[in-house]
């Protein structure tokens, strides 16, 4: 039985403090005083009989037990928000909205076709698509701000409470402008030091794949790195310079097909990773979300590389 002392405000306050890593910031967003936030967290800790936050210099950080509870608190709030939204939409005679987090690897290759197929179904559902780093999108999914995340499979420790459906596998490529000097032949890795190299950021999902691949090919450190997850910047910069862009194949597939960009002749098959969609495991999809998931499957089957 659920302890009757735990209220929705306890979960909301706890999740917001965990998200902001600050009592002050959480208080502002929740429109309450800092003492009220502190009191609510203390009440929750009394019920749980554990500390959920601890001091970290001048700030705070979540404890190990807090991390455990956060997974379930976020899921509970997400389920409640989903239920309220569904009732509200049903009363208004509208389909529930569908909120999608899309990583760059599918934003240009899979999602446009999936959207065309989805709109043809005329569900009446409102669509919201956001992009960002995988960790950020998964956190929004966990808290109920998103219904679906489409992209590479995250690390196992990030997948607690989620369900993943594999659609295809995709590798990383070393991409350059058409006519780049490295396309003329010779030892590609030996020539990398002469050019700027666009690298995925530390928090990006493909960074570990890239680092292992470079080390396996004798490159411990890139000489001229530029870290970015912006596909718009990467595309523009590489087109107008001699930079080398290390990026998921799906992001630049269209540019390569058009001949604007080229992939360096490097066997990167060992960087392959699963691409698919991630949803919260405990919540059944609404009808519009289920239809969207099917259109993503069809779009992936039509344009994605085979595993």
PDB file of N, CA and C in Angstrom, residues 86-169:
ATOM      1  N   UNK A  86      -4.746  12.986 -21.025  1.00  0.00           N
ATOM      2  CA  UNK A  86      -5.645  12.135 -21.804  1.00  0.00           C
ATOM      3  C   UNK A  86      -7.110  12.472 -21.516  1.00  0.00           C
ATOM      4  N   UNK A  87      -7.428  12.679 -20.232  1.00  0.00           N
ATOM      5  CA  UNK A  87      -8.801  13.032 -19.861  1.00  0.00           C
ATOM      6  C   UNK A  87      -9.174  14.394 -20.436  1.00  0.00           C
ATOM      7  N   UNK A  88      -8.251  15.346 -20.313  1.00  0.00           N
ATOM      8  CA  UNK A  88      -8.508  16.695 -20.826  1.00  0.00           C
ATOM      9  C   UNK A  88      -8.749  16.679 -22.333  1.00  0.00           C
ATOM     10  N   UNK A  89      -7.912  15.930 -23.046  1.00  0.00           N
ATOM     11  CA  UNK A  89      -8.057  15.855 -24.488  1.00  0.00           C
ATOM     12  C   UNK A  89      -9.343  15.136 -24.874  1.00  0.00           C
ATOM     13  N   UNK A  90      -9.702  14.087 -24.118  1.00  0.00           N
ATOM     14  CA  UNK A  90     -10.916  13.335 -24.415  1.00  0.00           C
ATOM     15  C   UNK A  90     -12.158  14.210 -24.217  1.00  0.00           C
ATOM     16  N   UNK A  91     -12.155  15.016 -23.159  1.00  0.00           N
ATOM     17  CA  UNK A  91     -13.293  15.911 -22.899  1.00  0.00           C
ATOM     18  C   UNK A  91     -13.424  16.952 -23.995  1.00  0.00           C
ATOM     19  N   UNK A  92     -12.304  17.369 -24.543  1.00  0.00           N
ATOM     20  CA  UNK A  92     -12.327  18.382 -25.600  1.00  0.00           C
ATOM     21  C   UNK A  92     -12.549  17.764 -26.981  1.00  0.00           C
ATOM     22  N   UNK A  93     -12.627  16.443 -27.023  1.00  0.00           N
ATOM     23  CA  UNK A  93     -12.812  15.768 -28.304  1.00  0.00           C
ATOM     24  C   UNK A  93     -11.576  15.801 -29.171  1.00  0.00           C
ATOM     25  N   UNK A  94     -10.406  15.932 -28.552  1.00  0.00           N
ATOM     26  CA  UNK A  94      -9.162  16.002 -29.301  1.00  0.00           C
ATOM     27  C   UNK A  94      -8.291  14.779 -29.004  1.00  0.00           C
ATOM     28  N   UNK A  95      -7.419  14.460 -29.947  1.00  0.00           N
ATOM     29  CA  UNK A  95      -6.451  13.391 -29.715  1.00  0.00           C
ATOM     30  C   UNK A  95      -5.339  13.913 -28.812  1.00  0.00           C
ATOM     31  N   UNK A  96      -4.777  13.068 -27.937  1.00  0.00           N
ATOM     32  CA  UNK A  96      -3.683  13.519 -27.076  1.00  0.00           C
ATOM     33  C   UNK A  96      -2.464  13.917 -27.898  1.00  0.00           C
ATOM     34  N   UNK A  97      -1.685  14.907 -27.430  1.00  0.00           N
ATOM     35  CA  UNK A  97      -0.500  15.342 -28.186  1.00  0.00           C
ATOM     36  C   UNK A  97       0.588  14.271 -28.163  1.00  0.00           C
ATOM     37  N   UNK A  98       1.476  14.339 -29.134  1.00  0.00           N
ATOM     38  CA  UNK A  98       2.612  13.428 -29.201  1.00  0.00           C
ATOM     39  C   UNK A  98       3.882  14.274 -29.174  1.00  0.00           C
ATOM     40  N   UNK A  99       4.743  14.017 -28.184  1.00  0.00           N
ATOM     41  CA  UNK A  99       5.970  14.812 -28.000  1.00  0.00           C
ATOM     42  C   UNK A  99       7.173  13.916 -28.236  1.00  0.00           C
ATOM     43  N   UNK A 100       7.993  14.283 -29.221  1.00  0.00           N
ATOM     44  CA  UNK A 100       9.069  13.420 -29.702  1.00  0.00           C
ATOM     45  C   UNK A 100      10.418  14.077 -29.479  1.00  0.00           C
ATOM     46  N   UNK A 101      11.372  13.317 -28.974  1.00  0.00           N
ATOM     47  CA  UNK A 101      12.764  13.743 -28.918  1.00  0.00           C
ATOM     48  C   UNK A 101      13.525  13.015 -30.008  1.00  0.00           C
ATOM     49  N   UNK A 102      14.155  13.747 -30.906  1.00  0.00           N
ATOM     50  CA  UNK A 102      14.847  13.128 -32.040  1.00  0.00           C
ATOM     51  C   UNK A 102      16.309  13.524 -32.044  1.00  0.00           C
ATOM     52  N   UNK A 103      17.199  12.537 -32.056  1.00  0.00           N
ATOM     53  CA  UNK A 103      18.618  12.817 -32.186  1.00  0.00           C
ATOM     54  C   UNK A 103      18.933  13.187 -33.630  1.00  0.00           C
ATOM     55  N   UNK A 104      20.029  13.930 -33.848  1.00  0.00           N
ATOM     56  CA  UNK A 104      20.368  14.365 -35.221  1.00  0.00           C
ATOM     57  C   UNK A 104      20.433  13.228 -36.230  1.00  0.00           C
ATOM     58  N   UNK A 105      20.837  12.050 -35.789  1.00  0.00           N
ATOM     59  CA  UNK A 105      21.004  10.931 -36.715  1.00  0.00           C
ATOM     60  C   UNK A 105      19.711  10.527 -37.408  1.00  0.00           C
ATOM     61  N   UNK A 106      18.544  10.835 -36.793  1.00  0.00           N
ATOM     62  CA  UNK A 106      17.262  10.491 -37.420  1.00  0.00           C
ATOM     63  C   UNK A 106      16.473  11.722 -37.847  1.00  0.00           C
ATOM     64  N   UNK A 107      16.895  12.907 -37.403  1.00  0.00           N
ATOM     65  CA  UNK A 107      16.127  14.127 -37.675  1.00  0.00           C
ATOM     66  C   UNK A 107      16.004  14.428 -39.161  1.00  0.00           C
ATOM     67  N   UNK A 108      17.055  14.158 -39.922  1.00  0.00           N
ATOM     68  CA  UNK A 108      17.012  14.457 -41.356  1.00  0.00           C
ATOM     69  C   UNK A 108      16.742  13.227 -42.217  1.00  0.00           C
ATOM     70  N   UNK A 109      16.980  12.051 -41.671  1.00  0.00           N
ATOM     71  CA  UNK A 109      16.890  10.845 -42.496  1.00  0.00           C
ATOM     72  C   UNK A 109      15.580  10.075 -42.316  1.00  0.00           C
ATOM     73  N   UNK A 110      15.105   9.972 -41.083  1.00  0.00           N
ATOM     74  CA  UNK A 110      13.943   9.142 -40.787  1.00  0.00           C
ATOM     75  C   UNK A 110      12.688   9.956 -40.498  1.00  0.00           C
ATOM     76  N   UNK A 111      12.815  10.983 -39.654  1.00  0.00           N
ATOM     77  CA  UNK A 111      11.637  11.681 -39.154  1.00  0.00           C
ATOM     78  C   UNK A 111      10.819  12.415 -40.220  1.00  0.00           C
ATOM     79  N   UNK A 112      11.433  13.063 -41.234  1.00  0.00           N
ATOM     80  CA  UNK A 112      10.586  13.712 -42.240  1.00  0.00           C
ATOM     81  C   UNK A 112       9.631  12.741 -42.936  1.00  0.00           C
ATOM     82  N   UNK A 113      10.150  11.581 -43.328  1.00  0.00           N
ATOM     83  CA  UNK A 113       9.289  10.592 -43.978  1.00  0.00           C
ATOM     84  C   UNK A 113       8.250  10.050 -43.004  1.00  0.00           C
ATOM     85  N   UNK A 114       8.660   9.793 -41.756  1.00  0.00           N
ATOM     86  CA  UNK A 114       7.721   9.302 -40.749  1.00  0.00           C
ATOM     87  C   UNK A 114       6.602  10.305 -40.513  1.00  0.00           C
ATOM     88  N   UNK A 115       6.932  11.600 -40.504  1.00  0.00           N
ATOM     89  CA  UNK A 115       5.921  12.638 -40.297  1.00  0.00           C
ATOM     90  C   UNK A 115       4.926  12.689 -41.453  1.00  0.00           C
ATOM     91  N   UNK A 116       5.420  12.550 -42.673  1.00  0.00           N
ATOM     92  CA  UNK A 116       4.506  12.557 -43.821  1.00  0.00           C
ATOM     93  C   UNK A 116       3.519  11.390 -43.730  1.00  0.00           C
ATOM     94  N   UNK A 117       4.025  10.227 -43.345  1.00  0.00           N
ATOM     95  CA  UNK A 117       3.153   9.057 -43.196  1.00  0.00           C
ATOM     96  C   UNK A 117       2.163   9.253 -42.053  1.00  0.00           C
ATOM     97  N   UNK A 118       2.644   9.862 -40.959  1.00  0.00           N
ATOM     98  CA  UNK A 118       1.781  10.075 -39.792  1.00  0.00           C
ATOM     99  C   UNK A 118       0.665  11.073 -40.114  1.00  0.00           C
ATOM    100  N   UNK A 119       1.000  12.174 -40.775  1.00  0.00           N
ATOM    101  CA  UNK A 119      -0.006  13.183 -41.108  1.00  0.00           C
ATOM    102  C   UNK A 119      -1.067  12.627 -42.047  1.00  0.00           C
ATOM    103  N   UNK A 120      -0.667  11.672 -42.882  1.00  0.00           N
ATOM    104  CA  UNK A 120      -1.626  11.059 -43.799  1.00  0.00           C
ATOM    105  C   UNK A 120      -2.685  10.242 -43.059  1.00  0.00           C
ATOM    106  N   UNK A 121      -2.380   9.847 -41.815  1.00  0.00           N
ATOM    107  CA  UNK A 121      -3.333   9.074 -41.009  1.00  0.00           C
ATOM    108  C   UNK A 121      -4.438   9.958 -40.422  1.00  0.00           C
ATOM    109  N   UNK A 122      -4.228  11.273 -40.410  1.00  0.00           N
ATOM    110  CA  UNK A 122      -5.225  12.230 -39.939  1.00  0.00           C
ATOM    111  C   UNK A 122      -5.744  11.896 -38.538  1.00  0.00           C
ATOM    112  N   UNK A 123      -4.829  11.722 -37.610  1.00  0.00           N
ATOM    113  CA  UNK A 123      -5.216  11.427 -36.224  1.00  0.00           C
ATOM    114  C   UNK A 123      -5.725  12.660 -35.493  1.00  0.00           C
ATOM    115  N   UNK A 124      -5.367  13.844 -35.972  1.00  0.00           N
ATOM    116  CA  UNK A 124      -5.757  15.067 -35.283  1.00  0.00           C
ATOM    117  C   UNK A 124      -4.862  15.416 -34.119  1.00  0.00           C
ATOM    118  N   UNK A 125      -3.846  14.596 -33.861  1.00  0.00           N
ATOM    119  CA  UNK A 125      -2.947  14.829 -32.727  1.00  0.00           C
ATOM    120  C   UNK A 125      -1.971  15.953 -33.035  1.00  0.00           C
ATOM    121  N   UNK A 126      -1.693  16.778 -32.027  1.00  0.00           N
ATOM    122  CA  UNK A 126      -0.681  17.817 -32.166  1.00  0.00           C
ATOM    123  C   UNK A 126       0.700  17.199 -31.960  1.00  0.00           C
ATOM    124  N   UNK A 127       1.670  17.634 -32.751  1.00  0.00           N
ATOM    125  CA  UNK A 127       3.012  17.062 -32.719  1.00  0.00           C
ATOM    126  C   UNK A 127       4.014  18.104 -32.226  1.00  0.00           C
ATOM    127  N   UNK A 128       4.923  17.662 -31.362  1.00  0.00           N
ATOM    128  CA  UNK A 128       6.040  18.494 -30.924  1.00  0.00           C
ATOM    129  C   UNK A 128       7.315  17.681 -31.084  1.00  0.00           C
ATOM    130  N   UNK A 129       8.300  18.226 -31.816  1.00  0.00           N
ATOM    131  CA  UNK A 129       9.569  17.536 -32.021  1.00  0.00           C
ATOM    132  C   UNK A 129      10.691  18.409 -31.474  1.00  0.00           C
ATOM    133  N   UNK A 130      11.510  17.851 -30.591  1.00  0.00           N
ATOM    134  CA  UNK A 130      12.659  18.578 -30.049  1.00  0.00           C
ATOM    135  C   UNK A 130      13.917  17.759 -30.301  1.00  0.00           C
ATOM    136  N   UNK A 131      15.046  18.443 -30.397  1.00  0.00           N
ATOM    137  CA  UNK A 131      16.324  17.764 -30.568  1.00  0.00           C
ATOM    138  C   UNK A 131      17.243  18.124 -29.414  1.00  0.00           C
ATOM    139  N   UNK A 132      18.315  17.376 -29.256  1.00  0.00           N
ATOM    140  CA  UNK A 132      19.261  17.633 -28.185  1.00  0.00           C
ATOM    141  C   UNK A 132      20.130  16.419 -27.947  1.00  0.00           C
ATOM    142  N   UNK A 133      20.970  16.501 -26.924  1.00  0.00           N
ATOM    143  CA  UNK A 133      21.815  15.363 -26.575  1.00  0.00           C
ATOM    144  C   UNK A 133      20.958  14.242 -25.995  1.00  0.00           C
ATOM    145  N   UNK A 134      21.421  13.036 -26.166  1.00  0.00           N
ATOM    146  CA  UNK A 134      20.660  11.866 -25.758  1.00  0.00           C
ATOM    147  C   UNK A 134      20.306  11.891 -24.276  1.00  0.00           C
ATOM    148  N   UNK A 135      21.269  12.251 -23.413  1.00  0.00           N
ATOM    149  CA  UNK A 135      21.020  12.251 -21.967  1.00  0.00           C
ATOM    150  C   UNK A 135      19.914  13.229 -21.589  1.00  0.00           C
ATOM    151  N   UNK A 136      19.901  14.389 -22.242  1.00  0.00           N
ATOM    152  CA  UNK A 136      18.880  15.398 -21.967  1.00  0.00           C
ATOM    153  C   UNK A 136      17.506  14.907 -22.401  1.00  0.00           C
ATOM    154  N   UNK A 137      17.424  14.316 -23.584  1.00  0.00           N
ATOM    155  CA  UNK A 137      16.152  13.828 -24.095  1.00  0.00           C
ATOM    156  C   UNK A 137      15.616  12.681 -23.229  1.00  0.00           C
ATOM    157  N   UNK A 138      16.490  11.797 -22.780  1.00  0.00           N
ATOM    158  CA  UNK A 138      16.041  10.686 -21.936  1.00  0.00           C
ATOM    159  C   UNK A 138      15.531  11.185 -20.590  1.00  0.00           C
ATOM    160  N   UNK A 139      16.150  12.226 -20.049  1.00  0.00           N
ATOM    161  CA  UNK A 139      15.672  12.803 -18.797  1.00  0.00           C
ATOM    162  C   UNK A 139      14.281  13.405 -18.985  1.00  0.00           C
ATOM    163  N   UNK A 140      14.060  14.062 -20.109  1.00  0.00           N
ATOM    164  CA  UNK A 140      12.739  14.614 -20.392  1.00  0.00           C
ATOM    165  C   UNK A 140      11.716  13.500 -20.591  1.00  0.00           C
ATOM    166  N   UNK A 141      12.134  12.399 -21.196  1.00  0.00           N
ATOM    167  CA  UNK A 141      11.255  11.240 -21.349  1.00  0.00           C
ATOM    168  C   UNK A 141      10.903  10.655 -19.994  1.00  0.00           C
ATOM    169  N   UNK A 142      11.886  10.541 -19.118  1.00  0.00           N
ATOM    170  CA  UNK A 142      11.668   9.963 -17.793  1.00  0.00           C
ATOM    171  C   UNK A 142      10.671  10.790 -16.981  1.00  0.00           C
ATOM    172  N   UNK A 143      10.736  12.122 -17.144  1.00  0.00           N
ATOM    173  CA  UNK A 143       9.877  13.019 -16.381  1.00  0.00           C
ATOM    174  C   UNK A 143       8.529  13.268 -17.046  1.00  0.00           C
ATOM    175  N   UNK A 144       8.315  12.666 -18.196  1.00  0.00           N
ATOM    176  CA  UNK A 144       7.025  12.809 -18.853  1.00  0.00           C
ATOM    177  C   UNK A 144       6.904  13.996 -19.770  1.00  0.00           C
ATOM    178  N   UNK A 145       7.988  14.717 -20.007  1.00  0.00           N
ATOM    179  CA  UNK A 145       7.947  15.864 -20.917  1.00  0.00           C
ATOM    180  C   UNK A 145       7.990  15.418 -22.374  1.00  0.00           C
ATOM    181  N   UNK A 146       8.447  14.191 -22.609  1.00  0.00           N
ATOM    182  CA  UNK A 146       8.446  13.594 -23.948  1.00  0.00           C
ATOM    183  C   UNK A 146       7.765  12.231 -23.877  1.00  0.00           C
ATOM    184  N   UNK A 147       7.214  11.786 -25.002  1.00  0.00           N
ATOM    185  CA  UNK A 147       6.568  10.471 -25.075  1.00  0.00           C
ATOM    186  C   UNK A 147       7.438   9.432 -25.758  1.00  0.00           C
ATOM    187  N   UNK A 148       8.451   9.906 -26.491  1.00  0.00           N
ATOM    188  CA  UNK A 148       9.241   9.005 -27.329  1.00  0.00           C
ATOM    189  C   UNK A 148      10.569   9.675 -27.651  1.00  0.00           C
ATOM    190  N   UNK A 149      11.656   8.899 -27.633  1.00  0.00           N
ATOM    191  CA  UNK A 149      12.954   9.397 -28.073  1.00  0.00           C
ATOM    192  C   UNK A 149      13.450   8.480 -29.183  1.00  0.00           C
ATOM    193  N   UNK A 150      13.854   9.073 -30.300  1.00  0.00           N
ATOM    194  CA  UNK A 150      14.310   8.298 -31.456  1.00  0.00           C
ATOM    195  C   UNK A 150      15.791   8.578 -31.671  1.00  0.00           C
ATOM    196  N   UNK A 151      16.607   7.533 -31.692  1.00  0.00           N
ATOM    197  CA  UNK A 151      18.039   7.699 -31.893  1.00  0.00           C
ATOM    198  C   UNK A 151      18.790   6.453 -31.488  1.00  0.00           C
ATOM    199  N   UNK A 152      20.070   6.617 -31.205  1.00  0.00           N
ATOM    200  CA  UNK A 152      20.900   5.476 -30.813  1.00  0.00           C
ATOM    201  C   UNK A 152      20.526   4.951 -29.433  1.00  0.00           C
ATOM    202  N   UNK A 153      20.757   3.662 -29.228  1.00  0.00           N
ATOM    203  CA  UNK A 153      20.535   3.039 -27.932  1.00  0.00           C
ATOM    204  C   UNK A 153      21.510   3.602 -26.911  1.00  0.00           C
ATOM    205  N   UNK A 154      20.987   4.033 -25.760  1.00  0.00           N
ATOM    206  CA  UNK A 154      21.817   4.616 -24.713  1.00  0.00           C
ATOM    207  C   UNK A 154      22.519   3.520 -23.921  1.00  0.00           C
ATOM    208  N   UNK A 155      23.450   3.932 -23.050  1.00  0.00           N
ATOM    209  CA  UNK A 155      24.171   2.991 -22.189  1.00  0.00           C
ATOM    210  C   UNK A 155      23.183   2.308 -21.237  1.00  0.00           C
ATOM    211  N   UNK A 156      23.476   1.077 -20.811  1.00  0.00           N
ATOM    212  CA  UNK A 156      22.543   0.328 -19.965  1.00  0.00           C
ATOM    213  C   UNK A 156      22.099   1.066 -18.708  1.00  0.00           C
ATOM    214  N   UNK A 157      23.016   1.805 -18.067  1.00  0.00           N
ATOM    215  CA  UNK A 157      22.656   2.491 -16.828  1.00  0.00           C
ATOM    216  C   UNK A 157      21.657   3.620 -17.050  1.00  0.00           C
ATOM    217  N   UNK A 158      21.509   4.076 -18.296  1.00  0.00           N
ATOM    218  CA  UNK A 158      20.551   5.135 -18.600  1.00  0.00           C
ATOM    219  C   UNK A 158      19.190   4.596 -19.013  1.00  0.00           C
ATOM    220  N   UNK A 159      19.075   3.268 -19.171  1.00  0.00           N
ATOM    221  CA  UNK A 159      17.860   2.682 -19.730  1.00  0.00           C
ATOM    222  C   UNK A 159      16.898   2.119 -18.695  1.00  0.00           C
ATOM    223  N   UNK A 160      17.171   2.323 -17.418  1.00  0.00           N
ATOM    224  CA  UNK A 160      16.278   1.826 -16.375  1.00  0.00           C
ATOM    225  C   UNK A 160      14.889   2.439 -16.527  1.00  0.00           C
ATOM    226  N   UNK A 161      13.873   1.597 -16.593  1.00  0.00           N
ATOM    227  CA  UNK A 161      12.498   2.070 -16.722  1.00  0.00           C
ATOM    228  C   UNK A 161      12.065   2.338 -18.148  1.00  0.00           C
ATOM    229  N   UNK A 162      12.959   2.089 -19.110  1.00  0.00           N
ATOM    230  CA  UNK A 162      12.653   2.344 -20.507  1.00  0.00           C
ATOM    231  C   UNK A 162      12.589   1.039 -21.301  1.00  0.00           C
ATOM    232  N   UNK A 163      11.923   1.117 -22.434  1.00  0.00           N
ATOM    233  CA  UNK A 163      11.880   0.013 -23.385  1.00  0.00           C
ATOM    234  C   UNK A 163      12.413   0.518 -24.719  1.00  0.00           C
ATOM    235  N   UNK A 164      13.276  -0.260 -25.364  1.00  0.00           N
ATOM    236  CA  UNK A 164      13.908   0.139 -26.629  1.00  0.00           C
ATOM    237  C   UNK A 164      13.535  -0.841 -27.730  1.00  0.00           C
ATOM    238  N   UNK A 165      13.173  -0.306 -28.879  1.00  0.00           N
ATOM    239  CA  UNK A 165      12.923  -1.145 -30.054  1.00  0.00           C
ATOM    240  C   UNK A 165      13.969  -0.842 -31.119  1.00  0.00           C
ATOM    241  N   UNK A 166      14.723  -1.846 -31.504  1.00  0.00           N
ATOM    242  CA  UNK A 166      15.788  -1.698 -32.496  1.00  0.00           C
ATOM    243  C   UNK A 166      15.189  -1.624 -33.892  1.00  0.00           C
ATOM    244  N   UNK A 167      15.618  -0.623 -34.661  1.00  0.00           N
ATOM    245  CA  UNK A 167      15.154  -0.463 -36.035  1.00  0.00           C
ATOM    246  C   UNK A 167      16.240  -0.807 -37.046  1.00  0.00           C
ATOM    247  N   UNK A 168      17.445  -0.352 -36.820  1.00  0.00           N
ATOM    248  CA  UNK A 168      18.572  -0.653 -37.703  1.00  0.00           C
ATOM    249  C   UNK A 168      19.865  -0.299 -36.988  1.00  0.00           C
ATOM    250  N   UNK A 169      20.983  -0.636 -37.582  1.00  0.00           N
ATOM    251  CA  UNK A 169      22.286  -0.300 -37.018  1.00  0.00           C
ATOM    252  C   UNK A 169      22.980   0.710 -37.917  1.00  0.00           C
TER     253      UNK A 169
END
